[in-house]
């Protein structure tokens, strides 16, 4: 195999490293997917919510009467009606000193605190009827002052959104090395970047949804969700209902995208679960696109100032970041709304050898919408802050940004492991190798030469730029993030494998497949571990009744953790099957192997197929020697405990053309080189990287939740919230550098988020590079055409004339 | 996101449609391609009591030669047909030039010419095009029969046009094309297929400065699609393109939207004028 792999895996690799297409692709493309709404029984009631139209108000009167008499309506619940039968959620992590959050009930009580907050739940025979009834509810409110800006929320004397908490600070933290101030004071040069990054939201193709049914015979809640975390949701919903965790079954079958938006306990979903128990009917809720925009978590809305200092000789001396994040009024349960900021604190500047470091993070509770995790969580911001400052440094020092990075990045040669100034420990990184490979793939010198020629003789209205970004990305998490803080989020994943009657291998793993191809990659791991073709693997995922406990899919952990458990279980099954074969044929098990579904001896000669062995084990136990009872099943668990997380790393690059007539950015090319250790399936890995890069490009250029001063979301439709579309995307070239992790036998690190982490910074750096002749840098995301035109001075220039330093060149052209 | 309850009526011919509109007036909305109406229904931005489906009416989807020698384009002609029809390419090439800028292929296969005109969305392509072509809107009602309105008088405000509640827009006629007529269309949008920030249609004939005739119409540059008379006059009289661009910037009154300020829209309009003028000047 040519893809990177750990030695134990390389020795057995037949399926691993192969670019197998997703086994379920044809079924899904044929429309045979089983998404949440497909799982609802015909007679399930439809849920619709009356959601708050205002960002902050006291509920004065709520008259449900008109709704109750509407056609098809079966039940109507307000906050008090449900509160009597459930417990609130609270998104506090106990290990984060000083973190504050208020209890969040399924439906608002007394006050509403963001637009879209669920206030009343209506159950009706049809969704249209439920919506009609929700509109008929009489809701009077008394407006309260809206905190739409984080600075305003944290200002002294401002009334807290939750009185009991005292103020609106959800979390704050600082770190500083002792010499940081003197490092800045004595620096050869200091650059500063200020950033304001718009909130974005995941916009999964399949919106959030839940089908809940109370089984009164078993005293069990049965839930079908499009979730990334069935086991976490089991605990979350059980806690809301006040029942034992084991009394909730959660199944996640096909899920149409998630990206971190489906790892939270949402109030509306909790309300559906409670209502299902109360009314005895199955209840279905599928968020429509409008309510998705105002009720899904948003992410990445920060204001930050980052500074970087170099010594007189150009070597990096210090990094500092001061970050303010505007979360919503609730901290999402159970992960909390502060992890982005923690990553900014932990990872700004972390790719580099940073002698001195200082960081402050603050997270404010505001009346904006819910705030939580989105693919990459805080890593893309730490990368944006760092890498734009690095490019500013390179411009200031008049050095090539590639050369400067290769000089200042952490040295691949070590020593490893290494601790970043704010505490993250890197097992081993390949930052320089990744950047070199990226430069090779893009032919960096040729692109620079093209840019030089273009600046001399190309169209002066169209400016070309090249941007680089190096990144680290955490994966394969231990319990440091959540478990230690008291959240019911497993860090230990199990895998069950068993020989089927027909000689195949049935596997059960608690991950979910939300469109990324989890099932296919797991099947490849199981196939090689046991020694059978991929076609022999049956894979069950995402089901708390039928799979071992799992942390689920988030933080680029699925394959690294659950895949490792599966590898171990598969290897264990193989050795048990070989023992059985040895006993059956009177051979030493140690001299046998399983390859391509057959038991072979050391010469490679086949003793029997696995189908024949299965028949012997299940149908003819009499053929085995006395005292031998084969064990044709195995289980294994894995938790990564060596480090808080296993960091991946890589490099991204972007090439753009900025049109000063329109402010439009044309993406000419995008490159990613990633080190995810062992590559299980290069096709899936590459497409994960590409899809993530597109989301990063989206945040750089298009996406943004636009809030008004009263906390209203002004672009809550797909006509106005601009997701990146295929036509605008460049070709994305992907490369791999392989350093398998030593924390597992499989050696796989995460790959799902890496593509987004460097993409934003790479695109922004390319735009800044294009605009460098004008001496301007971007400072707001998304980088819209208007912002480019404004920064470039085009709007203020005389109509039809080029601004500043570009114009002088045009004049020279005209003179020629 | 489900529509409020409404009654669905399928008109089996034009007379039936006009009777339904006469009966229900303001409470009824005609349905053609549904590419705007259905989202508006689902968003509950409109709550008609009756939806009158025009899709089974014969003849509304045809493009014919008008008595005047120009083209008579039925209201239910799909955007896609305007991009591909040979008669449109020959007699009103501006429409074929503009059609590909409308949304995405799926929408162009369903959405209709008349639906777009009657909706009077100032950001849509067709209203600006019929202004540039000096077209005539043809309306029909049971009470008053046929009524013809010049495009210049038809668009009255934001989503507001000269159509009475009992009237149906049945088509639009565009005059015969002069032999030396040239046209161009361009717009600026954040993403391919989005509603444009600004778009511009231009039609010119004759030599600038020697009795030339130039028409410039814009979309996204005000509450209605608008004609830029001053800029067109500068160009027709053989004036400098930059003088025309200045005239254009001075005469339009765009509103800022979510992503563009009025100032940026003026800048983009000037850019589009330069861009399209280069095409028609050199043609």
mmCIF file of N, CA, C and O in Angstrom, chain B residues 121-178:
data_model
loop_
_atom_site.group_PDB
_atom_site.id
_atom_site.type_symbol
_atom_site.label_atom_id
_atom_site.label_comp_id
_atom_site.label_asym_id
_atom_site.label_seq_id
_atom_site.Cartn_x
_atom_site.Cartn_y
_atom_site.Cartn_z
ATOM 1 N N UNK B 121 -40.610 41.939 -9.058
ATOM 2 C CA UNK B 121 -39.457 41.979 -8.151
ATOM 3 C C UNK B 121 -38.378 42.829 -8.821
ATOM 4 O O UNK B 121 -37.946 42.531 -9.935
ATOM 5 N N UNK B 122 -37.956 43.915 -8.183
ATOM 6 C CA UNK B 122 -36.984 44.800 -8.833
ATOM 7 C C UNK B 122 -35.622 44.145 -9.047
ATOM 8 O O UNK B 122 -34.787 44.700 -9.765
ATOM 9 N N UNK B 123 -35.391 42.989 -8.417
ATOM 10 C CA UNK B 123 -34.111 42.313 -8.594
ATOM 11 C C UNK B 123 -34.169 41.259 -9.688
ATOM 12 O O UNK B 123 -33.174 40.601 -9.967
ATOM 13 N N UNK B 124 -35.333 41.080 -10.333
ATOM 14 C CA UNK B 124 -35.465 40.048 -11.358
ATOM 15 C C UNK B 124 -34.998 40.564 -12.714
ATOM 16 O O UNK B 124 -34.954 41.768 -12.956
ATOM 17 N N UNK B 125 -34.667 39.625 -13.585
ATOM 18 C CA UNK B 125 -34.090 39.968 -14.882
ATOM 19 C C UNK B 125 -35.135 40.470 -15.882
ATOM 20 O O UNK B 125 -34.903 41.440 -16.604
ATOM 21 N N UNK B 126 -36.292 39.776 -15.965
ATOM 22 C CA UNK B 126 -37.218 40.095 -17.055
ATOM 23 C C UNK B 126 -37.796 41.512 -16.995
ATOM 24 O O UNK B 126 -37.929 42.170 -18.042
ATOM 25 N N UNK B 127 -38.156 42.025 -15.846
ATOM 26 C CA UNK B 127 -38.686 43.391 -15.852
ATOM 27 C C UNK B 127 -37.702 44.392 -16.467
ATOM 28 O O UNK B 127 -38.097 45.237 -17.289
ATOM 29 N N UNK B 128 -36.434 44.278 -16.123
ATOM 30 C CA UNK B 128 -35.448 45.202 -16.701
ATOM 31 C C UNK B 128 -35.327 44.987 -18.202
ATOM 32 O O UNK B 128 -35.194 45.943 -18.973
ATOM 33 N N UNK B 129 -35.397 43.735 -18.626
ATOM 34 C CA UNK B 129 -35.255 43.453 -20.059
ATOM 35 C C UNK B 129 -36.414 44.029 -20.874
ATOM 36 O O UNK B 129 -36.203 44.600 -21.952
ATOM 37 N N UNK B 130 -37.655 43.873 -20.389
ATOM 38 C CA UNK B 130 -38.772 44.407 -21.181
ATOM 39 C C UNK B 130 -38.766 45.935 -21.152
ATOM 40 O O UNK B 130 -39.227 46.577 -22.103
ATOM 41 N N UNK B 131 -38.208 46.501 -20.102
ATOM 42 C CA UNK B 131 -38.026 47.963 -20.108
ATOM 43 C C UNK B 131 -37.024 48.366 -21.179
ATOM 44 O O UNK B 131 -37.247 49.319 -21.932
ATOM 45 N N UNK B 132 -35.923 47.636 -21.239
ATOM 46 C CA UNK B 132 -34.889 47.963 -22.223
ATOM 47 C C UNK B 132 -35.406 47.767 -23.645
ATOM 48 O O UNK B 132 -35.042 48.507 -24.555
ATOM 49 N N UNK B 133 -36.267 46.765 -23.832
ATOM 50 C CA UNK B 133 -36.794 46.463 -25.170
ATOM 51 C C UNK B 133 -38.041 47.284 -25.501
ATOM 52 O O UNK B 133 -38.606 47.151 -26.578
ATOM 53 N N UNK B 134 -38.483 48.088 -24.538
ATOM 54 C CA UNK B 134 -39.711 48.884 -24.717
ATOM 55 C C UNK B 134 -40.892 47.990 -25.078
ATOM 56 O O UNK B 134 -41.609 48.230 -26.048
ATOM 57 N N UNK B 135 -41.048 46.945 -24.293
ATOM 58 C CA UNK B 135 -42.113 45.980 -24.518
ATOM 59 C C UNK B 135 -43.466 46.505 -24.059
ATOM 60 O O UNK B 135 -43.572 47.565 -23.432
ATOM 61 N N UNK B 136 -44.474 45.722 -24.383
ATOM 62 C CA UNK B 136 -45.846 46.055 -23.998
ATOM 63 C C UNK B 136 -46.456 44.858 -23.277
ATOM 64 O O UNK B 136 -46.450 43.743 -23.804
ATOM 65 N N UNK B 137 -46.965 45.092 -22.081
ATOM 66 C CA UNK B 137 -47.577 44.021 -21.306
ATOM 67 C C UNK B 137 -49.032 43.879 -21.737
ATOM 68 O O UNK B 137 -49.718 44.891 -21.926
ATOM 69 N N UNK B 138 -49.487 42.654 -21.870
ATOM 70 C CA UNK B 138 -50.864 42.400 -22.275
ATOM 71 C C UNK B 138 -51.599 41.739 -21.120
ATOM 72 O O UNK B 138 -51.184 40.681 -20.638
ATOM 73 N N UNK B 139 -52.681 42.402 -20.669
ATOM 74 C CA UNK B 139 -53.459 41.874 -19.550
ATOM 75 C C UNK B 139 -54.875 41.589 -20.019
ATOM 76 O O UNK B 139 -55.355 42.201 -20.974
ATOM 77 N N UNK B 140 -55.523 40.668 -19.328
ATOM 78 C CA UNK B 140 -56.902 40.349 -19.693
ATOM 79 C C UNK B 140 -57.738 40.204 -18.437
ATOM 80 O O UNK B 140 -57.239 39.758 -17.394
ATOM 81 N N UNK B 141 -59.016 40.623 -18.555
ATOM 82 C CA UNK B 141 -59.955 40.421 -17.455
ATOM 83 C C UNK B 141 -61.330 40.124 -18.047
ATOM 84 O O UNK B 141 -61.599 40.454 -19.207
ATOM 85 N N UNK B 142 -62.191 39.482 -17.241
ATOM 86 C CA UNK B 142 -63.529 39.178 -17.732
ATOM 87 C C UNK B 142 -64.310 40.466 -17.955
ATOM 88 O O UNK B 142 -64.998 40.639 -18.934
ATOM 89 N N UNK B 143 -64.119 41.414 -17.031
ATOM 90 C CA UNK B 143 -64.937 42.625 -17.082
ATOM 91 C C UNK B 143 -64.517 43.558 -18.209
ATOM 92 O O UNK B 143 -65.376 44.180 -18.851
ATOM 93 N N UNK B 144 -63.223 43.667 -18.471
ATOM 94 C CA UNK B 144 -62.769 44.723 -19.371
ATOM 95 C C UNK B 144 -62.017 44.198 -20.590
ATOM 96 O O UNK B 144 -61.459 44.971 -21.351
ATOM 97 N N UNK B 145 -61.973 42.917 -20.737
ATOM 98 C CA UNK B 145 -61.289 42.361 -21.899
ATOM 99 C C UNK B 145 -59.796 42.596 -21.843
ATOM 100 O O UNK B 145 -59.195 42.610 -20.761
ATOM 101 N N UNK B 146 -59.178 42.861 -23.023
ATOM 102 C CA UNK B 146 -57.732 42.992 -23.079
ATOM 103 C C UNK B 146 -57.297 44.439 -22.817
ATOM 104 O O UNK B 146 -57.958 45.376 -23.236
ATOM 105 N N UNK B 147 -56.185 44.571 -22.126
ATOM 106 C CA UNK B 147 -55.640 45.902 -21.844
ATOM 107 C C UNK B 147 -54.143 45.820 -22.081
ATOM 108 O O UNK B 147 -53.494 44.849 -21.697
ATOM 109 N N UNK B 148 -53.599 46.863 -22.724
ATOM 110 C CA UNK B 148 -52.163 46.860 -23.053
ATOM 111 C C UNK B 148 -51.482 47.998 -22.293
ATOM 112 O O UNK B 148 -51.974 49.115 -22.254
ATOM 113 N N UNK B 149 -50.373 47.694 -21.688
ATOM 114 C CA UNK B 149 -49.640 48.682 -20.879
ATOM 115 C C UNK B 149 -48.171 48.665 -21.302
ATOM 116 O O UNK B 149 -47.549 47.600 -21.363
ATOM 117 N N UNK B 150 -47.640 49.847 -21.585
ATOM 118 C CA UNK B 150 -46.214 49.933 -21.908
ATOM 119 C C UNK B 150 -45.393 49.532 -20.686
ATOM 120 O O UNK B 150 -45.752 49.858 -19.545
ATOM 121 N N UNK B 151 -44.293 48.834 -20.927
ATOM 122 C CA UNK B 151 -43.447 48.384 -19.812
ATOM 123 C C UNK B 151 -43.060 49.561 -18.928
ATOM 124 O O UNK B 151 -42.989 49.431 -17.697
ATOM 125 N N UNK B 152 -42.809 50.714 -19.568
ATOM 126 C CA UNK B 152 -42.363 51.884 -18.800
ATOM 127 C C UNK B 152 -43.407 52.325 -17.781
ATOM 128 O O UNK B 152 -43.086 52.991 -16.790
ATOM 129 N N UNK B 153 -44.691 51.964 -18.021
ATOM 130 C CA UNK B 153 -45.756 52.366 -17.089
ATOM 131 C C UNK B 153 -46.177 51.230 -16.160
ATOM 132 O O UNK B 153 -47.007 51.441 -15.265
ATOM 133 N N UNK B 154 -45.666 50.041 -16.413
ATOM 134 C CA UNK B 154 -46.208 48.855 -15.739
ATOM 135 C C UNK B 154 -45.680 48.689 -14.317
ATOM 136 O O UNK B 154 -46.420 48.343 -13.404
ATOM 137 N N UNK B 155 -44.389 48.947 -14.127
ATOM 138 C CA UNK B 155 -43.772 48.657 -12.816
ATOM 139 C C UNK B 155 -43.904 49.890 -11.930
ATOM 140 O O UNK B 155 -43.349 50.929 -12.228
ATOM 141 N N UNK B 156 -44.665 49.757 -10.848
ATOM 142 C CA UNK B 156 -45.022 50.940 -10.054
ATOM 143 C C UNK B 156 -44.277 51.031 -8.740
ATOM 144 O O UNK B 156 -44.147 52.095 -8.153
ATOM 145 N N UNK B 157 -43.819 49.904 -8.227
ATOM 146 C CA UNK B 157 -43.132 49.930 -6.928
ATOM 147 C C UNK B 157 -42.629 48.544 -6.582
ATOM 148 O O UNK B 157 -42.676 47.630 -7.411
ATOM 149 N N UNK B 158 -42.180 48.426 -5.358
ATOM 150 C CA UNK B 158 -41.641 47.149 -4.885
ATOM 151 C C UNK B 158 -42.752 46.091 -4.953
ATOM 152 O O UNK B 158 -43.772 46.220 -4.278
ATOM 153 N N UNK B 159 -42.558 45.070 -5.757
ATOM 154 C CA UNK B 159 -43.554 44.004 -5.952
ATOM 155 C C UNK B 159 -44.931 44.579 -6.328
ATOM 156 O O UNK B 159 -45.958 44.016 -5.993
ATOM 157 N N UNK B 160 -44.933 45.700 -7.008
ATOM 158 C CA UNK B 160 -46.198 46.354 -7.329
ATOM 159 C C UNK B 160 -46.181 46.725 -8.807
ATOM 160 O O UNK B 160 -45.268 47.404 -9.277
ATOM 161 N N UNK B 161 -47.230 46.263 -9.522
ATOM 162 C CA UNK B 161 -47.315 46.590 -10.939
ATOM 163 C C UNK B 161 -48.761 46.921 -11.286
ATOM 164 O O UNK B 161 -49.664 46.754 -10.468
ATOM 165 N N UNK B 162 -48.942 47.397 -12.512
ATOM 166 C CA UNK B 162 -50.256 47.833 -12.952
ATOM 167 C C UNK B 162 -51.080 46.626 -13.394
ATOM 168 O O UNK B 162 -51.389 46.452 -14.570
ATOM 169 N N UNK B 163 -51.397 45.769 -12.458
ATOM 170 C CA UNK B 163 -52.307 44.639 -12.715
ATOM 171 C C UNK B 163 -53.412 44.692 -11.678
ATOM 172 O O UNK B 163 -53.140 44.734 -10.479
ATOM 173 N N UNK B 164 -54.659 44.754 -12.149
ATOM 174 C CA UNK B 164 -55.793 44.759 -11.219
ATOM 175 C C UNK B 164 -55.995 43.342 -10.703
ATOM 176 O O UNK B 164 -55.622 42.376 -11.362
ATOM 177 N N UNK B 165 -56.617 43.210 -9.507
ATOM 178 C CA UNK B 165 -56.773 41.873 -8.921
ATOM 179 C C UNK B 165 -57.539 40.897 -9.815
ATOM 180 O O UNK B 165 -57.302 39.696 -9.742
ATOM 181 N N UNK B 166 -58.434 41.425 -10.668
ATOM 182 C CA UNK B 166 -59.196 40.502 -11.522
ATOM 183 C C UNK B 166 -58.513 40.276 -12.863
ATOM 184 O O UNK B 166 -59.066 39.625 -13.745
ATOM 185 N N UNK B 167 -57.318 40.828 -13.031
ATOM 186 C CA UNK B 167 -56.628 40.707 -14.316
ATOM 187 C C UNK B 167 -55.557 39.628 -14.264
ATOM 188 O O UNK B 167 -54.940 39.384 -13.225
ATOM 189 N N UNK B 168 -55.325 39.059 -15.455
ATOM 190 C CA UNK B 168 -54.232 38.111 -15.616
ATOM 191 C C UNK B 168 -53.265 38.679 -16.648
ATOM 192 O O UNK B 168 -53.697 39.145 -17.710
ATOM 193 N N UNK B 169 -51.989 38.649 -16.327
ATOM 194 C CA UNK B 169 -50.991 38.996 -17.328
ATOM 195 C C UNK B 169 -50.914 37.811 -18.286
ATOM 196 O O UNK B 169 -50.588 36.700 -17.862
ATOM 197 N N UNK B 170 -51.269 38.033 -19.548
ATOM 198 C CA UNK B 170 -51.292 36.903 -20.483
ATOM 199 C C UNK B 170 -50.059 36.870 -21.385
ATOM 200 O O UNK B 170 -49.781 35.858 -22.014
ATOM 201 N N UNK B 171 -49.351 37.973 -21.475
ATOM 202 C CA UNK B 171 -48.160 37.935 -22.310
ATOM 203 C C UNK B 171 -47.497 39.286 -22.399
ATOM 204 O O UNK B 171 -47.899 40.253 -21.736
ATOM 205 N N UNK B 172 -46.475 39.326 -23.222
ATOM 206 C CA UNK B 172 -45.717 40.560 -23.411
ATOM 207 C C UNK B 172 -45.254 40.598 -24.855
ATOM 208 O O UNK B 172 -44.798 39.589 -25.396
ATOM 209 N N UNK B 173 -45.423 41.747 -25.479
ATOM 210 C CA UNK B 173 -44.945 41.904 -26.861
ATOM 211 C C UNK B 173 -43.707 42.788 -26.872
ATOM 212 O O UNK B 173 -43.653 43.815 -26.188
ATOM 213 N N UNK B 174 -42.728 42.355 -27.632
ATOM 214 C CA UNK B 174 -41.550 43.209 -27.803
ATOM 215 C C UNK B 174 -41.465 43.584 -29.270
ATOM 216 O O UNK B 174 -41.753 42.769 -30.145
ATOM 217 N N UNK B 175 -41.076 44.835 -29.561
ATOM 218 C CA UNK B 175 -41.099 45.309 -30.945
ATOM 219 C C UNK B 175 -40.096 44.556 -31.812
ATOM 220 O O UNK B 175 -39.132 43.974 -31.313
ATOM 221 N N UNK B 176 -40.325 44.628 -33.107
ATOM 222 C CA UNK B 176 -39.395 44.017 -34.068
ATOM 223 C C UNK B 176 -38.017 44.648 -33.898
ATOM 224 O O UNK B 176 -37.876 45.838 -33.633
ATOM 225 N N UNK B 177 -37.018 43.839 -34.042
ATOM 226 C CA UNK B 177 -35.647 44.282 -33.821
ATOM 227 C C UNK B 177 -35.137 44.999 -35.078
ATOM 228 O O UNK B 177 -35.303 44.516 -36.200
ATOM 229 N N UNK B 178 -34.528 46.160 -34.887
ATOM 230 C CA UNK B 178 -33.900 46.856 -36.012
ATOM 231 C C UNK B 178 -32.678 46.063 -36.457
ATOM 232 O O UNK B 178 -32.042 45.382 -35.651
#
